[in-house]
Coordinates of C-alpha atoms in Angstrom, one line a residue:
M18 CA 62.8 -42.7 1.8
K19 CA 61.8 -42.2 5.9
K20 CA 65.5 -41.0 6.6
Q21 CA 64.9 -37.9 3.7
F22 CA 61.4 -37.4 4.1
A23 CA 62.3 -36.4 7.9
L24 CA 65.1 -34.1 7.1
W25 CA 63.0 -32.5 4.6
L26 CA 60.8 -32.4 7.6
I27 CA 62.9 -30.2 9.6
T28 CA 64.6 -28.5 6.9
S29 CA 60.8 -27.2 6.2
G30 CA 60.3 -26.3 9.0
L31 CA 62.6 -24.5 9.9
L32 CA 63.4 -22.1 6.3
S33 CA 59.6 -21.9 7.6
S34 CA 60.1 -20.3 10.5
L35 CA 62.9 -17.6 9.0
S36 CA 59.9 -16.8 6.7
A37 CA 57.8 -15.9 9.8
N38 CA 59.9 -13.3 11.1
G39 CA 60.2 -11.3 7.0
G40 CA 63.7 -12.6 6.5
T41 CA 64.6 -9.9 9.0
P42 CA 68.5 -10.5 10.2
A43 CA 69.4 -10.1 13.5
T44 CA 72.3 -8.7 14.8
D45 CA 74.6 -12.1 14.9
P46 CA 74.3 -13.7 11.4
P47 CA 75.7 -17.0 12.7
L48 CA 72.6 -16.6 14.8
D49 CA 69.5 -15.7 12.4
L50 CA 68.5 -19.0 13.1
T51 CA 68.8 -19.3 16.4
S52 CA 67.3 -16.5 17.1
V53 CA 64.5 -16.6 14.5
L54 CA 63.8 -20.2 15.2
K55 CA 63.2 -20.0 18.8
A56 CA 59.2 -19.2 20.8
T57 CA 59.0 -17.7 24.6
S58 CA 55.4 -19.6 24.2
P59 CA 52.8 -21.8 22.8
N60 CA 50.8 -20.4 20.0
P61 CA 47.5 -19.7 20.8
A62 CA 46.1 -22.1 17.8
L63 CA 47.2 -25.6 20.1
G64 CA 44.3 -24.4 22.7
D65 CA 44.7 -27.3 25.1
Q66 CA 47.1 -29.4 23.8
A67 CA 50.1 -27.1 24.9
Q68 CA 50.2 -27.8 28.4
V69 CA 51.1 -31.7 26.7
L70 CA 54.4 -30.8 25.9
G71 CA 54.5 -27.4 27.9
R72 CA 55.1 -28.6 31.0
I73 CA 58.8 -30.4 30.2
V74 CA 59.9 -27.4 29.2
G75 CA 63.4 -26.1 30.6
T76 CA 66.5 -28.1 31.1
W77 CA 66.8 -30.9 32.9
D78 CA 69.3 -33.0 34.4
V79 CA 69.6 -37.3 33.6
E80 CA 71.0 -40.0 34.9
Y81 CA 70.8 -42.2 31.9
T82 CA 70.4 -46.0 32.2
D83 CA 70.5 -48.0 29.2
F84 CA 69.6 -52.0 29.3
A85 CA 72.7 -53.9 26.6
K86 CA 71.1 -57.5 24.7
D87 CA 72.3 -59.2 28.4
G88 CA 70.6 -57.4 30.7
T89 CA 73.8 -55.1 31.4
A90 CA 73.0 -51.7 32.9
I91 CA 74.5 -48.9 31.4
H92 CA 74.7 -45.1 33.5
R93 CA 75.8 -42.4 32.4
T94 CA 74.6 -38.7 32.9
G95 CA 74.0 -36.0 30.2
E96 CA 71.4 -32.7 29.8
F97 CA 67.7 -32.7 28.4
I98 CA 66.8 -29.0 27.3
V99 CA 62.9 -28.4 26.0
G100 CA 61.4 -25.4 24.3
W101 CA 58.9 -23.7 21.7
I102 CA 60.1 -23.0 18.9
M103 CA 58.9 -22.2 14.5
D104 CA 55.9 -19.4 16.5
G105 CA 54.9 -22.0 19.3
Q106 CA 53.7 -24.4 16.9
A107 CA 56.5 -27.1 17.9
V108 CA 58.8 -28.4 21.0
Q109 CA 62.2 -29.6 20.2
D110 CA 64.0 -31.0 22.4
L111 CA 68.0 -32.0 23.0
W112 CA 69.7 -34.8 24.2
I113 CA 73.1 -34.3 25.6
V114 CA 74.8 -37.3 26.6
N115 CA 78.0 -36.6 28.4
P116 CA 81.7 -38.1 27.4
S117 CA 81.4 -41.0 29.6
G118 CA 84.5 -44.2 29.1
T119 CA 86.8 -43.8 26.5
R120 CA 84.1 -41.8 24.4
K121 CA 85.5 -38.6 24.4
D122 CA 82.8 -36.4 22.8
R123 CA 79.2 -36.2 24.0
E124 CA 76.2 -37.9 22.4
V125 CA 74.2 -35.0 21.1
Y126 CA 69.8 -36.0 19.5
T127 CA 67.1 -34.2 18.9
D128 CA 63.6 -34.4 18.2
L129 CA 60.9 -32.1 17.0
H130 CA 57.0 -32.9 18.3
W131 CA 54.2 -31.6 16.7
F132 CA 50.1 -31.3 17.3
D133 CA 48.2 -32.7 14.5
A134 CA 45.0 -30.7 14.3
K135 CA 43.4 -33.3 11.6
S136 CA 44.1 -36.5 13.2
R137 CA 44.3 -34.9 17.0
T138 CA 47.6 -36.4 18.1
W139 CA 50.8 -35.8 18.8
R140 CA 53.4 -36.8 15.9
A141 CA 57.5 -36.8 16.5
T142 CA 60.3 -37.0 14.2
F143 CA 64.2 -38.0 16.0
V144 CA 67.5 -37.5 14.5
D145 CA 70.3 -39.0 15.3
P146 CA 73.5 -37.4 13.2
E147 CA 76.2 -39.0 14.5
H148 CA 75.1 -42.6 13.9
G149 CA 72.0 -41.9 10.9
P150 CA 68.6 -43.5 12.4
V151 CA 65.9 -41.4 11.7
A152 CA 62.3 -41.9 13.0
K153 CA 58.5 -41.2 12.8
F154 CA 56.5 -41.2 15.9
T155 CA 52.6 -41.1 16.1
G156 CA 51.0 -40.9 20.0
G157 CA 49.8 -38.4 22.9
P158 CA 49.0 -37.9 26.2
V159 CA 47.6 -40.9 28.5
G160 CA 45.9 -39.6 31.5
N161 CA 46.9 -36.6 33.4
D162 CA 50.8 -37.6 33.5
R163 CA 52.1 -39.6 30.9
Y164 CA 53.0 -38.8 27.3
V165 CA 53.6 -41.8 25.0
L166 CA 54.8 -42.6 21.5
E167 CA 55.2 -44.9 19.5
T168 CA 56.8 -45.6 16.0
P169 CA 58.2 -49.1 14.0
D170 CA 61.3 -47.8 12.2
L171 CA 64.0 -48.1 15.3
G172 CA 64.7 -51.8 14.8
S173 CA 61.6 -53.5 16.2
K174 CA 57.8 -54.2 15.3
Q175 CA 57.0 -51.4 17.8
T176 CA 59.1 -49.2 20.0
R177 CA 57.7 -47.1 22.3
W178 CA 59.1 -44.0 24.5
S179 CA 57.3 -42.2 26.9
F180 CA 56.9 -39.9 29.3
N181 CA 56.1 -40.8 33.5
D182 CA 54.7 -39.5 36.1
I183 CA 55.0 -36.6 34.9
R184 CA 55.7 -33.4 38.3
P185 CA 56.5 -30.2 38.1
D186 CA 60.3 -31.1 39.3
S187 CA 61.1 -34.8 37.9
F188 CA 59.8 -37.7 35.4
V189 CA 60.3 -40.6 34.1
W190 CA 61.4 -41.6 30.3
R191 CA 61.3 -44.9 29.2
D192 CA 62.4 -46.7 26.0
E193 CA 60.5 -50.5 25.3
A194 CA 60.4 -52.6 22.4
S195 CA 57.5 -55.3 21.4
N196 CA 57.2 -57.5 19.4
D197 CA 53.9 -58.8 19.7
D198 CA 52.1 -56.7 18.9
G199 CA 52.3 -54.5 22.0
K200 CA 51.8 -58.2 24.2
T201 CA 54.5 -57.5 26.5
W202 CA 57.0 -55.1 26.4
K203 CA 61.0 -55.5 26.5
L204 CA 62.5 -52.4 28.9
Q205 CA 65.3 -51.2 26.9
A206 CA 65.9 -47.5 28.3
E207 CA 65.2 -45.8 31.6
Y208 CA 66.2 -42.4 32.4
Q209 CA 65.6 -40.2 35.6
M210 CA 64.8 -36.8 35.0
K211 CA 65.8 -33.6 37.5
R212 CA 64.8 -29.9 36.7
R213 CA 67.3 -28.0 36.5
R214 CA 66.1 -24.8 38.6
A215 CA 68.1 -21.2 37.2
N216 CA 70.8 -20.4 40.6

């Protein structure tokens, strides 16, 4: 049911963005969705909330470090691409993990983030099309340089994803799990982000 709801939510958002454009086709039909979905700036209705994720919009080079259950560190590389979509009312990110080891194909994941004005919180839905998991997150900014999301949907009682030490050219993303109501957290992954600059 959670998977169906998340997929319905993302599909509804994509369709609503098409409707907002009046259904006008792009010059290249295969790119209609891409051209209508993207936005060049946040929607003015977001006000100050636009800065929460607006500062990470762009393309980032990633040094992925995932930790196995025995503590072994697994290192990989990839990209993190973030942009405004749906008339600037939401942010979508795309995680790309380069092939490594025996794997020949890259891994691709996505999150959709939006601000819920009623609850005054940020919400996000994560989709892993290759392996199937879908997770719904809630959270928001913590101080000036941190953005934190939590979910019960990824196998632990609580999973926390956080964007830490956010700077114009770098930040650190962490995946942590807790099974004691947040008293202790186990680090499952830590990713070093460096903004990619245009040549």
